[in-house]
Amino acid sequence: MINILLADDHPYLRRGLMQILRDEFPGAVIGEVANVPELLEQVQKLRWDIVVLDLTMPGRGGLEALHELKRLCPNLPILVLSMHPEDQFAVRVLRAGGAGYLTKESVPQEFVRAVRILWKGGKYITPKAAELLAAYVDRHGDTEQPLHDSLSDREYEVFRMIAAGQTITEISEQLALSIKTISTYRSRVLEKLHLSNNVDLARYAVEHHLLT
């Protein structure tokens, strides 16, 4: 019997995923949480075979949650679901210890297959993700790697939100961080990317295909 924990703040999506899993894995134990604190509590309280994690969880966010999950449970397979294309986050997720990256538009076609692969101890890596990983490895053997590769996961997240037109206040509320903290991240991003303002950030993101 398989134990699967669903972590997503959208109840309708959780119900849909739960129904798919119940149809494909009769007798499975399926849990659900809506935020990162509940997620971290559950993985420490019970034994789970797989965690299905939404990348855009409110508050601390999916990438930060992924890092914390791997610290608490290094061997726990984590399948990350995202609304973002693979070229924007797949490599970061896999580098952080995720066992698979699946875009939400691929559900339900690939979802069950991904879960089965993780349950057998494998990693769910699409041909596109494999190509991106190979390109990342090639870049890091090259002095001409993109500047945004130097951003931390949180810096990258804040960078994309600013580039998409969100204000510091909006980002602060969405990530549950202070305005001062978000401003600090913005300053670090500008420095690392050698840019001057938000318009430059938006232009850079568009030129490097980093926005959905």
Short mmCIF file of C-alpha atoms in Angstrom, two decimals:
data_model
loop_
_atom_site.label_atom_id
_atom_site.label_comp_id
_atom_site.label_asym_id
_atom_site.label_seq_id
_atom_site.Cartn_x
_atom_site.Cartn_y
_atom_site.Cartn_z
CA MET A 1 0.00 0.00 0.00
CA ILE A 2 1.29 3.43 -0.92
CA ASN A 3 1.06 6.56 1.25
CA ILE A 4 0.93 9.85 -0.69
CA LEU A 5 0.76 13.37 0.73
CA LEU A 6 -0.67 16.13 -1.49
CA ALA A 7 0.51 19.67 -0.73
CA ASP A 8 -1.39 22.33 -2.66
CA ASP A 9 -3.35 25.39 -1.57
CA HIS A 10 -6.09 24.83 -4.18
CA PRO A 11 -8.75 22.47 -2.78
CA TYR A 12 -10.25 21.68 -6.19
CA LEU A 13 -6.89 20.55 -7.55
CA ARG A 14 -6.25 18.44 -4.44
CA ARG A 15 -9.62 16.74 -4.86
CA GLY A 16 -8.92 16.04 -8.52
CA LEU A 17 -5.50 14.57 -7.79
CA MET A 18 -6.94 12.55 -4.92
CA GLN A 19 -9.58 11.03 -7.18
CA ILE A 20 -6.98 10.10 -9.80
CA LEU A 21 -4.83 8.43 -7.15
CA ARG A 22 -7.75 6.54 -5.61
CA ASP A 23 -8.74 5.21 -9.03
CA GLU A 24 -5.19 4.10 -9.87
CA PHE A 25 -4.05 2.96 -6.41
CA PRO A 26 -6.97 1.30 -4.59
CA GLY A 27 -6.35 1.20 -0.86
CA ALA A 28 -3.77 3.98 -0.96
CA VAL A 29 -3.53 6.32 2.02
CA ILE A 30 -3.77 9.86 0.67
CA GLY A 31 -3.27 12.90 2.87
CA GLU A 32 -3.65 16.56 2.01
CA VAL A 33 -2.28 19.85 3.33
CA ALA A 34 -2.83 23.43 2.17
CA ASN A 35 0.31 25.20 3.36
CA VAL A 36 3.97 24.67 4.20
CA PRO A 37 3.68 24.53 8.03
CA GLU A 38 1.05 21.76 7.74
CA LEU A 39 3.27 19.96 5.23
CA LEU A 40 6.33 20.00 7.48
CA GLU A 41 4.22 18.86 10.43
CA GLN A 42 2.80 15.91 8.48
CA VAL A 43 6.13 14.61 7.18
CA GLN A 44 7.48 14.54 10.72
CA LYS A 45 4.35 12.95 12.18
CA LEU A 46 3.69 10.14 9.66
CA ARG A 47 5.60 8.04 7.12
CA TRP A 48 4.91 8.98 3.51
CA ASP A 49 6.13 7.20 0.39
CA ILE A 50 5.74 10.25 -1.87
CA VAL A 51 4.99 13.95 -1.46
CA VAL A 52 3.33 15.82 -4.32
CA LEU A 53 4.28 19.48 -3.85
CA ASP A 54 2.86 22.57 -5.53
CA LEU A 55 5.70 24.90 -6.50
CA THR A 56 3.71 28.06 -5.76
CA MET A 57 2.64 27.32 -2.20
CA PRO A 58 1.69 30.45 -0.21
CA GLY A 59 4.14 31.85 2.31
CA ARG A 60 7.53 30.17 2.20
CA GLY A 61 6.96 28.81 -1.31
CA GLY A 62 7.54 25.44 -2.91
CA LEU A 63 11.28 25.71 -3.50
CA GLU A 64 11.99 26.66 0.09
CA ALA A 65 9.64 23.91 1.26
CA LEU A 66 11.50 21.43 -0.95
CA HIS A 67 14.83 22.34 0.65
CA GLU A 68 13.33 21.93 4.13
CA LEU A 69 11.71 18.60 3.24
CA LYS A 70 15.01 17.21 1.99
CA ARG A 71 16.68 18.36 5.20
CA LEU A 72 14.05 16.62 7.34
CA CYS A 73 13.57 13.53 5.15
CA PRO A 74 16.52 13.14 2.76
CA ASN A 75 15.17 9.94 1.20
CA LEU A 76 11.58 11.10 0.70
CA PRO A 77 10.68 11.28 -3.04
CA ILE A 78 9.08 14.61 -3.91
CA LEU A 79 7.18 15.24 -7.14
CA VAL A 80 6.83 18.95 -7.83
CA LEU A 81 3.79 20.22 -9.71
CA SER A 82 4.00 23.63 -11.34
CA MET A 83 2.07 25.96 -13.61
CA HIS A 84 5.41 27.13 -15.01
CA PRO A 85 7.11 25.57 -18.05
CA GLU A 86 10.06 23.28 -17.41
CA ASP A 87 12.63 25.75 -18.69
CA GLN A 88 11.81 28.13 -15.83
CA PHE A 89 12.08 25.87 -12.77
CA ALA A 90 12.77 22.19 -13.59
CA VAL A 91 16.55 22.39 -13.19
CA ARG A 92 16.28 24.26 -9.88
CA VAL A 93 13.82 21.68 -8.56
CA LEU A 94 15.98 18.73 -9.57
CA ARG A 95 19.13 20.38 -8.20
CA ALA A 96 17.32 20.93 -4.88
CA GLY A 97 16.57 17.22 -4.58
CA GLY A 98 13.18 16.93 -6.23
CA ALA A 99 12.53 13.51 -7.78
CA GLY A 100 10.43 14.91 -10.59
CA TYR A 101 8.96 18.06 -12.13
CA LEU A 102 5.55 17.98 -13.77
CA THR A 103 3.64 20.88 -15.29
CA LYS A 104 0.00 21.05 -14.24
CA GLU A 105 -1.10 21.01 -17.87
CA SER A 106 0.38 17.48 -18.08
CA VAL A 107 -2.04 16.24 -15.40
CA PRO A 108 -3.66 13.71 -15.56
CA GLN A 109 -1.85 12.19 -18.55
CA GLU A 110 1.58 11.99 -16.93
CA PHE A 111 0.70 12.25 -13.25
CA VAL A 112 0.07 8.56 -12.58
CA ARG A 113 3.15 7.57 -14.57
CA ALA A 114 5.30 9.98 -12.55
CA VAL A 115 3.95 8.64 -9.24
CA ARG A 116 4.62 5.04 -10.31
CA ILE A 117 8.20 5.89 -11.29
CA LEU A 118 8.88 7.58 -7.94
CA TRP A 119 7.25 4.69 -6.03
CA LYS A 120 9.69 2.29 -7.71
CA GLY A 121 12.61 4.45 -6.59
CA GLY A 122 13.21 6.26 -9.86
CA LYS A 123 13.12 9.88 -10.95
CA TYR A 124 10.58 11.38 -13.30
CA ILE A 125 12.59 13.37 -15.83
CA THR A 126 11.03 14.33 -19.14
CA PRO A 127 13.16 14.59 -22.29
CA LYS A 128 12.83 18.38 -22.01
CA ALA A 129 14.05 18.38 -18.39
CA ALA A 130 16.96 16.09 -19.32
CA GLU A 131 17.91 18.50 -22.10
CA LEU A 132 17.78 21.44 -19.68
CA LEU A 133 19.93 19.58 -17.14
CA ALA A 134 22.51 18.76 -19.80
CA ALA A 135 22.58 22.41 -20.89
CA TYR A 136 23.00 23.49 -17.26
CA VAL A 137 25.97 21.14 -16.82
CA ASP A 138 27.51 22.42 -20.04
CA ARG A 139 27.06 26.03 -18.95
CA HIS A 140 28.74 25.41 -15.63
CA GLY A 141 31.79 24.09 -17.40
CA ASP A 142 31.82 27.32 -19.36
CA THR A 143 32.75 30.82 -18.22
CA GLU A 144 29.81 32.26 -20.21
CA GLN A 145 26.98 30.94 -18.00
CA PRO A 146 23.89 33.20 -17.66
CA LEU A 147 24.00 35.63 -14.76
CA HIS A 148 20.65 34.44 -13.39
CA ASP A 149 22.19 31.02 -12.65
CA SER A 150 23.99 32.74 -9.77
CA LEU A 151 20.73 33.71 -8.04
CA SER A 152 19.56 31.75 -5.02
CA ASP A 153 16.14 30.10 -5.30
CA ARG A 154 14.48 32.87 -3.27
CA GLU A 155 16.27 35.60 -5.25
CA TYR A 156 15.15 33.95 -8.48
CA GLU A 157 11.56 33.79 -7.24
CA VAL A 158 11.52 37.48 -6.24
CA PHE A 159 13.23 38.43 -9.51
CA ARG A 160 10.53 36.73 -11.59
CA MET A 161 7.74 38.33 -9.57
CA ILE A 162 9.22 41.82 -9.99
CA ALA A 163 9.81 41.20 -13.69
CA ALA A 164 6.16 40.16 -14.01
CA GLY A 165 5.10 43.56 -12.69
CA GLN A 166 4.32 42.82 -9.04
CA THR A 167 5.11 45.49 -6.47
CA ILE A 168 7.34 45.01 -3.44
CA THR A 169 4.25 45.17 -1.21
CA GLU A 170 2.40 42.53 -3.25
CA ILE A 171 5.41 40.22 -3.18
CA SER A 172 5.81 40.79 0.55
CA GLU A 173 2.21 39.74 1.17
CA GLN A 174 2.36 36.74 -1.15
CA LEU A 175 5.59 35.35 0.31
CA ALA A 176 4.76 36.36 3.90
CA LEU A 177 8.03 38.27 4.19
CA SER A 178 8.66 41.86 5.26
CA ILE A 179 8.92 44.67 2.72
CA LYS A 180 12.48 45.26 3.93
CA THR A 181 13.40 41.63 3.22
CA ILE A 182 11.94 41.76 -0.29
CA SER A 183 13.77 45.02 -0.95
CA THR A 184 17.01 43.36 0.15
CA TYR A 185 16.41 40.48 -2.27
CA ARG A 186 15.71 43.00 -5.04
CA SER A 187 18.99 44.78 -4.35
CA ARG A 188 20.91 41.50 -4.46
CA VAL A 189 19.28 40.54 -7.75
CA LEU A 190 20.08 43.89 -9.35
CA GLU A 191 23.68 43.59 -8.20
CA LYS A 192 24.14 40.00 -9.42
CA LEU A 193 22.53 40.71 -12.79
CA HIS A 194 24.39 44.03 -13.20
CA LEU A 195 21.11 45.89 -13.69
CA SER A 196 19.75 49.20 -12.42
CA ASN A 197 15.97 49.06 -12.05
CA ASN A 198 12.76 47.05 -12.44
CA VAL A 199 12.47 47.86 -16.15
CA ASP A 200 15.89 46.30 -16.68
CA LEU A 201 14.76 43.23 -14.72
CA ALA A 202 11.66 42.84 -16.89
CA ARG A 203 13.69 43.21 -20.08
CA TYR A 204 16.25 40.65 -18.90
CA ALA A 205 13.50 38.16 -18.00
CA VAL A 206 11.86 38.51 -21.41
CA GLU A 207 15.16 38.22 -23.29
CA HIS A 208 16.04 35.02 -21.40
CA HIS A 209 12.52 33.53 -21.63
CA LEU A 210 12.09 33.40 -17.84
CA LEU A 211 8.45 34.46 -17.71
CA THR A 212 5.43 32.27 -18.44
#
